[in-house]
CSV table of C-alpha atoms in Angstrom, one decimal:
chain,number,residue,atom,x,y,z
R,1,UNK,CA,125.6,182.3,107.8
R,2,UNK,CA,127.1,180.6,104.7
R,3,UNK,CA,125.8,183.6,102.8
R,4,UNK,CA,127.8,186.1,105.3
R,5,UNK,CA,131.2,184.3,105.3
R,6,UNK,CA,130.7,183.7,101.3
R,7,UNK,CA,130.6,187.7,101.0
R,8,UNK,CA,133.6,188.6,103.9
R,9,UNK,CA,135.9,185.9,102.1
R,10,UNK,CA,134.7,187.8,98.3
R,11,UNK,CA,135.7,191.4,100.4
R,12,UNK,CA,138.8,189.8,101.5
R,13,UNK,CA,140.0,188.5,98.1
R,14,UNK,CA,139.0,192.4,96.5
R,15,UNK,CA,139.9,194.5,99.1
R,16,UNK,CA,143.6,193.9,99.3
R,17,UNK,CA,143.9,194.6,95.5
R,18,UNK,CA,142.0,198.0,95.4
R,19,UNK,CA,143.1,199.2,98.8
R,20,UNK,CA,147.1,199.0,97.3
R,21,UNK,CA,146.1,200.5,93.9
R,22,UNK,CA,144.5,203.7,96.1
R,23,UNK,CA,147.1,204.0,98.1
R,24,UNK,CA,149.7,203.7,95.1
R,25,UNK,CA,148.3,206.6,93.2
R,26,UNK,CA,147.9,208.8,96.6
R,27,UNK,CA,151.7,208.0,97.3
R,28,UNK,CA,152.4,209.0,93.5
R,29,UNK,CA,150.8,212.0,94.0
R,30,UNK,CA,152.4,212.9,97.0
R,31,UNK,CA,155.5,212.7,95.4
R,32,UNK,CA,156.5,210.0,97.7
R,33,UNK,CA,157.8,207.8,94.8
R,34,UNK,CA,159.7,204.8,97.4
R,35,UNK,CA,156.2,204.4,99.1
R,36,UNK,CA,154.3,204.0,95.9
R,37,UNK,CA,156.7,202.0,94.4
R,38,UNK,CA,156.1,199.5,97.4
R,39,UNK,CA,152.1,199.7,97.8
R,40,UNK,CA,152.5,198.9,93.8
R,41,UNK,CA,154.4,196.0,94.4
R,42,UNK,CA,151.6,194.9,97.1
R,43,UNK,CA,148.9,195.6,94.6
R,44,UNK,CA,150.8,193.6,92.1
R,45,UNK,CA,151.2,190.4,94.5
R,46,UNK,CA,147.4,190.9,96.0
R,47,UNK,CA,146.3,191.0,91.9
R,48,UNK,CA,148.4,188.1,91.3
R,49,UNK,CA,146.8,186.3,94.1
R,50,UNK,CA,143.2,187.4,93.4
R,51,UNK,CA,144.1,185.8,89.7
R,52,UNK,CA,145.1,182.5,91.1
R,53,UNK,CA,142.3,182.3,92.9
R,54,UNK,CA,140.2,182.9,89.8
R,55,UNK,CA,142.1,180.2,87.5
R,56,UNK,CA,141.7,177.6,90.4
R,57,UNK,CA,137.8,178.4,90.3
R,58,UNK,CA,137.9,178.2,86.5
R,59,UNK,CA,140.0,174.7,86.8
R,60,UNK,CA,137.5,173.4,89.0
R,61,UNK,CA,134.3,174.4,87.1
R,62,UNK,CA,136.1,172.8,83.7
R,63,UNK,CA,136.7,170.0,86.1
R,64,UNK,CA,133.2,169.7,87.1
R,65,UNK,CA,131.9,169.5,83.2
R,66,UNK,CA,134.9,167.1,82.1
R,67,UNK,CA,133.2,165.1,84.6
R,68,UNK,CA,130.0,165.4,83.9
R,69,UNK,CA,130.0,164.9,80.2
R,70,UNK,CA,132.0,161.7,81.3
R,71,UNK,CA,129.2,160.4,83.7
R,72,UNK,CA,131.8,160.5,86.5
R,73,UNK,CA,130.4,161.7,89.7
R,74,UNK,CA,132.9,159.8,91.9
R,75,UNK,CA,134.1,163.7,92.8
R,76,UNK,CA,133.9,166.1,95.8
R,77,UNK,CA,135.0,169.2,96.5
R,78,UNK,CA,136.5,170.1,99.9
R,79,UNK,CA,134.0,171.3,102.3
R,80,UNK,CA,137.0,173.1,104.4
R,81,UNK,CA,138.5,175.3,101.8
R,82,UNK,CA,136.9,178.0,99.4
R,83,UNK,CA,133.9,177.3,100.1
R,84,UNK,CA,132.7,180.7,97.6
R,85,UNK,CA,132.8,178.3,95.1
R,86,UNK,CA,133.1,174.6,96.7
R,87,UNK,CA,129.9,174.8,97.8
R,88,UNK,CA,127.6,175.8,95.4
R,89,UNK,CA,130.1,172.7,92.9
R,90,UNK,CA,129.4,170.4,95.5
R,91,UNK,CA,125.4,171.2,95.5
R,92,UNK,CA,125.4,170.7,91.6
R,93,UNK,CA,127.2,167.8,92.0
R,94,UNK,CA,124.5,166.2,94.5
R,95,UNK,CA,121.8,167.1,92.3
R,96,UNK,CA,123.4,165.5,89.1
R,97,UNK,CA,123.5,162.5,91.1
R,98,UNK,CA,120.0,162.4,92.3
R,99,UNK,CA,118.9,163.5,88.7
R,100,UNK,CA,121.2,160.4,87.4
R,101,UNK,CA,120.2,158.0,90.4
R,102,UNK,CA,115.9,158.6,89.3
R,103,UNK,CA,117.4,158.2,86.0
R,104,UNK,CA,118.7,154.8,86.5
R,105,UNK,CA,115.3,153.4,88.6
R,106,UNK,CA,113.0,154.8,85.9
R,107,UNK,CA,115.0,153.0,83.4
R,108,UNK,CA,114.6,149.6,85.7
R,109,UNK,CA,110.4,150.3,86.1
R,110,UNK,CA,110.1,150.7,82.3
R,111,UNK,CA,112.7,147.9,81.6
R,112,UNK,CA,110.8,145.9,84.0
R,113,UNK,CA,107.6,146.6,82.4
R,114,UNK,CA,109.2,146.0,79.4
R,115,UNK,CA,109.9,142.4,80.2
R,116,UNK,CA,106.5,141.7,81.7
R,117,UNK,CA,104.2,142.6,78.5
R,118,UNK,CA,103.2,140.0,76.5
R,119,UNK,CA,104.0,141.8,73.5
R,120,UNK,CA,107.1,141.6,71.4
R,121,UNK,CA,108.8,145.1,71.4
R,122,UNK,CA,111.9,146.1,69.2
R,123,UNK,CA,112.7,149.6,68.9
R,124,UNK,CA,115.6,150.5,66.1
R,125,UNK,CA,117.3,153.0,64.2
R,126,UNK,CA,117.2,154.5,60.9
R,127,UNK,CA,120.5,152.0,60.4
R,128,UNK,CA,118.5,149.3,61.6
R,129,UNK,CA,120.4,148.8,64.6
R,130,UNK,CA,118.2,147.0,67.1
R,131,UNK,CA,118.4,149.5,70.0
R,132,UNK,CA,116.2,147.9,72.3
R,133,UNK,CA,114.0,144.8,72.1
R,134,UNK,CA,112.2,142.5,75.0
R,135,UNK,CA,112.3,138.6,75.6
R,136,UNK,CA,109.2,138.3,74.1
R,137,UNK,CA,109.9,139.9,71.0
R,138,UNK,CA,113.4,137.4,71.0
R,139,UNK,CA,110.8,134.5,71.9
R,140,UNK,CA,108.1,135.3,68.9
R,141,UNK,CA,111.3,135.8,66.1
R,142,UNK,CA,113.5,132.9,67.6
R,143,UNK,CA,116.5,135.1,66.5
R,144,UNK,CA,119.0,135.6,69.6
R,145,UNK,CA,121.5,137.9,70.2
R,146,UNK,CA,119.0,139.9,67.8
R,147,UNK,CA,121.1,143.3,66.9
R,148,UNK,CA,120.2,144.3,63.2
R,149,UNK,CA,117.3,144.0,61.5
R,150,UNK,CA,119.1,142.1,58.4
R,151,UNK,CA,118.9,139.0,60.7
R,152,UNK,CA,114.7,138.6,59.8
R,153,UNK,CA,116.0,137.5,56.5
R,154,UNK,CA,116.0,133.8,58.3
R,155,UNK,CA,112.5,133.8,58.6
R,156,UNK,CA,111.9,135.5,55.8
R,157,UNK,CA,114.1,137.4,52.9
R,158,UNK,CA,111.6,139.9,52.1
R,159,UNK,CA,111.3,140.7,56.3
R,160,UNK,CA,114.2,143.5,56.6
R,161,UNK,CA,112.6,145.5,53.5
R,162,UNK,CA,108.9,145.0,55.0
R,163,UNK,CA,110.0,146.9,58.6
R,164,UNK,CA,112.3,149.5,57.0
R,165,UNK,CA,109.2,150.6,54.9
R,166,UNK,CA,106.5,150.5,57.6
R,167,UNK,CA,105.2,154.4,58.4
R,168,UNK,CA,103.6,155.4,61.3
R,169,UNK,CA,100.6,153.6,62.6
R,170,UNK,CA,100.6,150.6,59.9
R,171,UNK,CA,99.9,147.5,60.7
R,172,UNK,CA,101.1,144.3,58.5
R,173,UNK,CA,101.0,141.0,59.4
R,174,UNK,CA,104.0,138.2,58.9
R,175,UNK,CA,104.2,134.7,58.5
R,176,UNK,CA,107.0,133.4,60.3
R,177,UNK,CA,108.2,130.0,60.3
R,178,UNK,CA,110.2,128.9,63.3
R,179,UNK,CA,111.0,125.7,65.0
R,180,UNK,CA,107.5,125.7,66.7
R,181,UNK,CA,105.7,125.5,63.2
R,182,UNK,CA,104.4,128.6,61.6
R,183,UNK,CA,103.1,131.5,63.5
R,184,UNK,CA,101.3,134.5,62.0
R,185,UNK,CA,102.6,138.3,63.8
R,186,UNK,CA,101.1,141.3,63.7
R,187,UNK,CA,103.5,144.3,63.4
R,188,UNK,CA,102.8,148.0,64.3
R,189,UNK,CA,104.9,150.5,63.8
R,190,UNK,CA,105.4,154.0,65.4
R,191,UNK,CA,108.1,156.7,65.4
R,192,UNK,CA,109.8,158.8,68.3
R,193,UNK,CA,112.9,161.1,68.2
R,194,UNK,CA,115.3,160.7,71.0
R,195,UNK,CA,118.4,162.6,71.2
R,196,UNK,CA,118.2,163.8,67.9
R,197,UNK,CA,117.7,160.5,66.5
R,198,UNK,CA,114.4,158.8,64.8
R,199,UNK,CA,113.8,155.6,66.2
R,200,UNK,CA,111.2,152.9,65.0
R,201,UNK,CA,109.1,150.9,67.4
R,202,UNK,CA,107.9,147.6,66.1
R,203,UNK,CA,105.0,145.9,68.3
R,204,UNK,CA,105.0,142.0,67.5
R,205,UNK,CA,101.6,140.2,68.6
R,206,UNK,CA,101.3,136.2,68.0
R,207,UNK,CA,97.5,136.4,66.2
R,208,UNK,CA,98.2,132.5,65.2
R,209,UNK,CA,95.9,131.6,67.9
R,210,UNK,CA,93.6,134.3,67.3
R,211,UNK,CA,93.4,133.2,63.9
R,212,UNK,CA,93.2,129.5,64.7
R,213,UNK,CA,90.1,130.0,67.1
R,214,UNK,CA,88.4,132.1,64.4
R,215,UNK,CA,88.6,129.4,61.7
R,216,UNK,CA,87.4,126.8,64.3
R,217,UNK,CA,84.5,128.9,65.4
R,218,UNK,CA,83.6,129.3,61.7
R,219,UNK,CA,83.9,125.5,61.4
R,220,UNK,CA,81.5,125.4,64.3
R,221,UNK,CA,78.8,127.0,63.0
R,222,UNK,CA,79.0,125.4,59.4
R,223,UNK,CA,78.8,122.2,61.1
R,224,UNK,CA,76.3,123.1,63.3
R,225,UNK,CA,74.3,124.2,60.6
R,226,UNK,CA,75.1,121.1,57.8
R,227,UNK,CA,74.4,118.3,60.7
R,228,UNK,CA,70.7,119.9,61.3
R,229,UNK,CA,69.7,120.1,58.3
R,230,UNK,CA,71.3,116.5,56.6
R,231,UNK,CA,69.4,115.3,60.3
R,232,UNK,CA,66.2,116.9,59.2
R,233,UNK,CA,66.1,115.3,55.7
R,234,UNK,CA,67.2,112.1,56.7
R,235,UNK,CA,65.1,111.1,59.3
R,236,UNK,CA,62.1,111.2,57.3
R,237,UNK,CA,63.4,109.0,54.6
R,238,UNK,CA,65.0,106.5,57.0
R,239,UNK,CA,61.7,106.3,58.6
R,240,UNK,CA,59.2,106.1,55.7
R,241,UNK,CA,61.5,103.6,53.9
R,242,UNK,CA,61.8,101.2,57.6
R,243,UNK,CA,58.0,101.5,57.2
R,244,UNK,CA,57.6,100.4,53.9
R,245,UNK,CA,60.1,97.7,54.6
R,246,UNK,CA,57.7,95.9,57.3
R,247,UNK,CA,54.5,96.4,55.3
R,248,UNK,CA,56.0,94.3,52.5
R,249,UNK,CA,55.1,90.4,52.1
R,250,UNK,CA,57.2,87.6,50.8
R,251,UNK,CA,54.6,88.0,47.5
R,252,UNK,CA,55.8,91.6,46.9
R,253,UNK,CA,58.1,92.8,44.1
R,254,UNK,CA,61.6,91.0,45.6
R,255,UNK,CA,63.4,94.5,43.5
R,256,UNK,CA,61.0,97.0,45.6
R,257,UNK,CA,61.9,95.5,48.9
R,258,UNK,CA,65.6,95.6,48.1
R,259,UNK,CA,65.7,99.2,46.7
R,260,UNK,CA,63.8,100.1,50.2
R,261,UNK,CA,66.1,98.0,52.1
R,262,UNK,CA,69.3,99.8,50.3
R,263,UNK,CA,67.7,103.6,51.1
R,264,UNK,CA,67.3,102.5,54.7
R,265,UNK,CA,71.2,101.5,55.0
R,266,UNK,CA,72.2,104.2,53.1
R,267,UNK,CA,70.3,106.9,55.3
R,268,UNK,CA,71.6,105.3,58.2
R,269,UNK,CA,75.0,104.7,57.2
R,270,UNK,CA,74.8,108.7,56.8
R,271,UNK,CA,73.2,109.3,60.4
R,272,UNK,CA,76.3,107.9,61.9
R,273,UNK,CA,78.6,109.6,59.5
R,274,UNK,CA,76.6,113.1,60.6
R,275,UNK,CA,76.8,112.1,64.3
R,276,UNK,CA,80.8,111.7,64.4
R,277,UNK,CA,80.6,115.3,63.1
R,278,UNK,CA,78.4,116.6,66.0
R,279,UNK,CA,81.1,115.4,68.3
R,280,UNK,CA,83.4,117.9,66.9
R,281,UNK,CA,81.1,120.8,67.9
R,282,UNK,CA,79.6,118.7,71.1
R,283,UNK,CA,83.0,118.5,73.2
R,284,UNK,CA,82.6,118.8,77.1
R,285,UNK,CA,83.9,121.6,78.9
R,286,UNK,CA,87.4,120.2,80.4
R,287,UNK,CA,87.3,119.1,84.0
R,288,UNK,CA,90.8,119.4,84.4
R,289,UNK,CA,92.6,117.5,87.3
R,290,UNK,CA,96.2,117.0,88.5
R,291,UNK,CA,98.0,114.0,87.2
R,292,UNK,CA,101.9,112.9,86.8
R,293,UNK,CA,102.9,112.7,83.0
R,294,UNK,CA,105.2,109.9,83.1
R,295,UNK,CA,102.6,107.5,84.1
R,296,UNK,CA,99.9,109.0,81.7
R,297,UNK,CA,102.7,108.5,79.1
R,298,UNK,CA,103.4,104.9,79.7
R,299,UNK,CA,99.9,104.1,79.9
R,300,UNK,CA,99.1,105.4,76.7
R,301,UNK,CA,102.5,103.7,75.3
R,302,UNK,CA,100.3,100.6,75.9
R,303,UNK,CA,97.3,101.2,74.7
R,304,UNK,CA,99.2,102.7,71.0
R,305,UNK,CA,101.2,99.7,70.9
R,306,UNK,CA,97.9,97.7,71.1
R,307,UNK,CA,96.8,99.1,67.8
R,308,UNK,CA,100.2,98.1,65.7
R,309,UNK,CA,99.3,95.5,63.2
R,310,UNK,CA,99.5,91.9,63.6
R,311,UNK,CA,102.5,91.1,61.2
R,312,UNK,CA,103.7,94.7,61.1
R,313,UNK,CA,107.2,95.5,62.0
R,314,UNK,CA,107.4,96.4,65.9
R,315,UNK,CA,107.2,99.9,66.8
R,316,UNK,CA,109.5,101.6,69.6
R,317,UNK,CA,107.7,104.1,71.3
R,318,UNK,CA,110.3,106.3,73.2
R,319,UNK,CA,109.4,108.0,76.4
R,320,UNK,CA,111.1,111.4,77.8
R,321,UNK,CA,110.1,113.5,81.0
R,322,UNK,CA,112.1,116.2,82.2
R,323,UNK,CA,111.8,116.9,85.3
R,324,UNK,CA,110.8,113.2,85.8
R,325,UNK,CA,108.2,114.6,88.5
R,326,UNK,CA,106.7,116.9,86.4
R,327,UNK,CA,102.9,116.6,86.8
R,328,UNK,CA,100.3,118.2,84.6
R,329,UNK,CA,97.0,120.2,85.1
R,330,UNK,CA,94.4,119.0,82.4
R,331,UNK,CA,91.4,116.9,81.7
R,332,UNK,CA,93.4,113.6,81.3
R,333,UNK,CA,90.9,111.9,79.5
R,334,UNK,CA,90.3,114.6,76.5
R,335,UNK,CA,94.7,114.6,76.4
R,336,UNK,CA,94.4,111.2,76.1
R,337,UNK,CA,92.6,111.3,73.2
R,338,UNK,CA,94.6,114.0,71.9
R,339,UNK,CA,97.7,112.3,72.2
R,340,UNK,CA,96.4,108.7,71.5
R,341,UNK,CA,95.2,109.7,68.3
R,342,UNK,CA,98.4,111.7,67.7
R,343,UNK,CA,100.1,108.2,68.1
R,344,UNK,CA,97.8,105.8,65.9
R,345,UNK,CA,98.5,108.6,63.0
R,346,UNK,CA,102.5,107.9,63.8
R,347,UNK,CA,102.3,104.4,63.8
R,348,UNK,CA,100.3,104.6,60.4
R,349,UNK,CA,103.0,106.5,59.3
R,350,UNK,CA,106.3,104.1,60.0
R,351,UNK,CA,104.3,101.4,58.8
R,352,UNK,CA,106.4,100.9,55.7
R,353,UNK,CA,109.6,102.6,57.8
R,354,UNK,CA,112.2,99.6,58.3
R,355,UNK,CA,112.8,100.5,61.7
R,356,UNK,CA,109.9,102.1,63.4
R,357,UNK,CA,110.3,104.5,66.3
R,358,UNK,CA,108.3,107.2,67.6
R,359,UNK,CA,109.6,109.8,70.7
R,360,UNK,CA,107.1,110.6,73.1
R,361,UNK,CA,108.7,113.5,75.2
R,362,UNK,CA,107.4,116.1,77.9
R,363,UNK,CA,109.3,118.8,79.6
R,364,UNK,CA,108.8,122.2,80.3
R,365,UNK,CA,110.0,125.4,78.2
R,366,UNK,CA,111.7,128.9,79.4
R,367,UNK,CA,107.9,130.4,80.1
R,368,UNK,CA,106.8,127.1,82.2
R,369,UNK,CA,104.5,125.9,80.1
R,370,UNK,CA,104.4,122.0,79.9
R,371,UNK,CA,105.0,120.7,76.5
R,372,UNK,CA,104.1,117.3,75.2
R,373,UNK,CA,105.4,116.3,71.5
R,374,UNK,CA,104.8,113.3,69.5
R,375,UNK,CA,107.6,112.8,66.6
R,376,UNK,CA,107.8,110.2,64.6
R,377,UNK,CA,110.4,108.7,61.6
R,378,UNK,CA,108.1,108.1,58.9
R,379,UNK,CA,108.3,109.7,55.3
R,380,UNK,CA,106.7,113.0,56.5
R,381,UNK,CA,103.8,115.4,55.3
R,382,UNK,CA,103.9,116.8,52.0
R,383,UNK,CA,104.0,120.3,52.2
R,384,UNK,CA,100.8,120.4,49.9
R,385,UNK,CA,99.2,118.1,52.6
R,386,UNK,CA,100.4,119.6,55.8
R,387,UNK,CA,98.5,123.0,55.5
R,388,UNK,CA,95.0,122.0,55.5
R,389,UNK,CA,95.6,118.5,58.0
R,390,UNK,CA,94.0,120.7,60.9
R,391,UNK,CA,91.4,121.3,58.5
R,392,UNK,CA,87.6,119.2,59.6
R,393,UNK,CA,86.5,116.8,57.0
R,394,UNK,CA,90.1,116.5,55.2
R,395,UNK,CA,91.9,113.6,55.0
R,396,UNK,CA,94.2,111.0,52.7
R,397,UNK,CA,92.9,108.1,54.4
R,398,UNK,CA,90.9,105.5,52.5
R,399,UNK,CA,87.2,105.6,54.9
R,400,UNK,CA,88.6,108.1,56.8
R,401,UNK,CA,86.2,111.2,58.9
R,402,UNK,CA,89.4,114.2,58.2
R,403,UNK,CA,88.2,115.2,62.0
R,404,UNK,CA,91.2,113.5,63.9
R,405,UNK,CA,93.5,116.5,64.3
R,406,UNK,CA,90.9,119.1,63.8
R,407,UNK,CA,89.3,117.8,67.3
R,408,UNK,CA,92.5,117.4,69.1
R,409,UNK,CA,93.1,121.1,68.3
R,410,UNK,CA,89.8,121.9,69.5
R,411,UNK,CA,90.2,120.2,72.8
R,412,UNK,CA,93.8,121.9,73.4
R,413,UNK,CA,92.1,125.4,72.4
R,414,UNK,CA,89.5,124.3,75.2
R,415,UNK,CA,92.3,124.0,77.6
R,416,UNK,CA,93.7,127.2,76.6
R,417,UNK,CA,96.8,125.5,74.7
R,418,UNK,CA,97.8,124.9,71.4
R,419,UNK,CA,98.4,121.8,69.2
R,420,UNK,CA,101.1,122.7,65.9
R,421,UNK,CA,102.9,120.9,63.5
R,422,UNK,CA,106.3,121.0,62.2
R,423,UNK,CA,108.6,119.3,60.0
R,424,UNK,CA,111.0,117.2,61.7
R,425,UNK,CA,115.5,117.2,60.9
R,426,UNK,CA,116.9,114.8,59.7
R,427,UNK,CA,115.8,111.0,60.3
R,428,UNK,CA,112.4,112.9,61.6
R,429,UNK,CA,109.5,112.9,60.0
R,430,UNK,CA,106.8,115.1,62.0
R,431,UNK,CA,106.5,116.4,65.0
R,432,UNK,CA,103.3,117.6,66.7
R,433,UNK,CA,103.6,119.7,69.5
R,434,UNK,CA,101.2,120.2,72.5
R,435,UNK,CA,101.8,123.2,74.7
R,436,UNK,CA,99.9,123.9,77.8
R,437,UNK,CA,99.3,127.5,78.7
């Protein structure tokens, strides 16, 4: 039907036109001059007509791109009059929207998808403009509003060079050092032309933890492997010299029976040095349980502030939860070790600070994880120091194991968290952080 009156309306806007210009020419042969002079004149106002009706199809077709290449849609043609043309606009115009409405949901899935990965993503151009990046990505670089790549220079100088070099399909990875402590990223980097533009896509992975559980494994096993066979060769000798010991009389050589008393305290002295190694690799599987924070805190306030000195300046141990209800899903008894040990170290450390204060604080960060840190105002770690304090068997401490920290991390990686140091501001010395996936 549309078709039909689309075709009679076409005939009617032709017709006119032709039908004068016959008639014109007839009348002009004819010799009757008066009559073609008037059919002329109607060909002339029907051709005039027929080309207004052209320009105000043209205006609305230039309308309909201006629009378009403006991203304005908020148009419609009237459904009434010339509808040769006003429909078919109108059509077009429907489907741009639908095209721009599918558009605009795709953009929210992948957006969406974006946000959910747990994968930094920052896509940029060949001016390093940051196009397009992902909380994650924000969260692993610590740099917000992040819009150029010159802003890595922060965490690193020689950053910005490193990812406008980086071809297709490398893979590097970057030490960055935020307020967290350091972390270790692995970047990948891939290419795509959009629009006639090439743009970059960096994917940031956190391997820190990868890394850290590696080490510890490899820790494992050495220990594992040193503790069997110091056991195995000690055993005998602690043994044969007990023996000898018992066999000899008050008559015997008095320098025998103490060289053979000496080996037997030796050997054993190094049994129990062995054994508090075996813990390290010997840890029970957490049993974790639900339990408020505050009052785990306090309780272990007590039980640091029990270990200060007698004659030492007195230490202020400074609680903080936020929320104050917050409750935390663990094996309390492995935490408290963690963080009791965590708090003997600080109160070694402000021993010769004149006014000795710790911060014990809990609350919960922007991905709602619970994290518990222990800072202290003492003189610090020397750098030198602080990257190998996580390290078994090292330690600055006159008789002391070096396995302190290095089990505390191991019973966070057991809970699936992560324990991390960091130099503290001003007026702080450390800070070690706990954070409970």
């Amino acid at each position: 039907m549309l078709y039909t009156r689309t075709t009679l309306r076409l005939l009617g806007q032709l017709l006119p036109p032709i039908g004068c210009s016959v008639l014109t020419t007839l009348f002009a042969v004819q010799g009757r001059y008066a009559a073609a002079l008037l059919s002329g004149l109607a060909a002339t106002a029907t051709l005039c007509r027929l080309i207004r009706f052209y320009h105000r199809q043209a205006a609305k077709l230039t309308f309909l791109f201006n629009s378009i290449e403006n991203g304005d849609y908020a148009f419609q043609f009237s459904r009434r009059n010339d509808s040769l043309v006003n429909a078919p606009l109108n059509r077009i115009r429907d489907l741009l929207v639908k095209a721009r409405d599918e558009t605009i949901e795709q953009e929210k899935y992948f957006r969406l998808i974006l946000e959910s990965v747990t994968t930094g993503i920052v896509i940029i151009n060949e001016r390093g403009n940051v196009m397009q990046t992902n909380r994650e990505a924000i969260r692993l670089l610590g740099i917000e509003p992040f819009t150029h790549i010159v802003q890595l220079a922060r965490l690193n100088e020689r950053f910005p060079a490193l990812m406008r070099e980086m071809a297709d399909g490398e893979s590097r990875q970057l030490v960055c050092n935020s307020d967290e402590g350091a972390e270790t990223l692995s970047v990948r980097a891939s290419s795509i032309v959009r629009r006639g533009e090439r743009l970059k896509i960096l994917v940031l992975t956190d391997i820190e933890n990868e890394l850290s559980d590696r080490e510890i494994e490899s820790w494992i096993r050495l220990i594992r492997v040193l503790t069997h066979e110091i056991m195995n060769s000690i055993n005998p000798i602690t043994s044969i010299s007990d023996s000898l010991v018992s066999r000899i009389g008050e008559v015997t050589d008095r320098q025998m029976q103490q060289g053979l008393e000496t080996i037997s305290r030796t050997a054993k002295g190094l049994i129990s040095f062995v054994e508090s190694y075996r813990k390290f690799t010997r840890l029970p599987a957490p049993e974790p349980t639900l339990f408020y924070v505050r009052e785990f805190m306090e309780h272990l306030r007590s039980l640091a502030l029990a270990t200060v000195p007698e004659g030492g300046r007195p230490v202020e141990i400074c609680l903080s939860v936020e929320p104050e209800d917050l409750i935390l899903h663990a094996d309390r008894g492995l935490i408290s070790q963690v963080v009791l040990n965590l708090l003997k170290n600080a109160i070694e450390a402000t021993l010769d600070t004149e006014r000795p204060r710790i911060d014990l604080s809990a609350t919960i960060d922007s991905r709602e994880q619970v994290v518990l840190t222990v800072a202290n105002n003492g003189p610090g770690i020397p750098p030198e120091v602080a990257d190998h304090i996580f390290v078994p068997f090292f330690t600055t401490k006159t008789g002391g194991s070096g396995i302190g920290l290095s089990l505390s991390r191991q019973i966070m990686r057991l809970h699936g968290g992560t324990l991390k140091y960091r130099p503290g501001a001003e007026g702080v010395g450390a800070v070690f952080t706990l954070t409970f996936k």
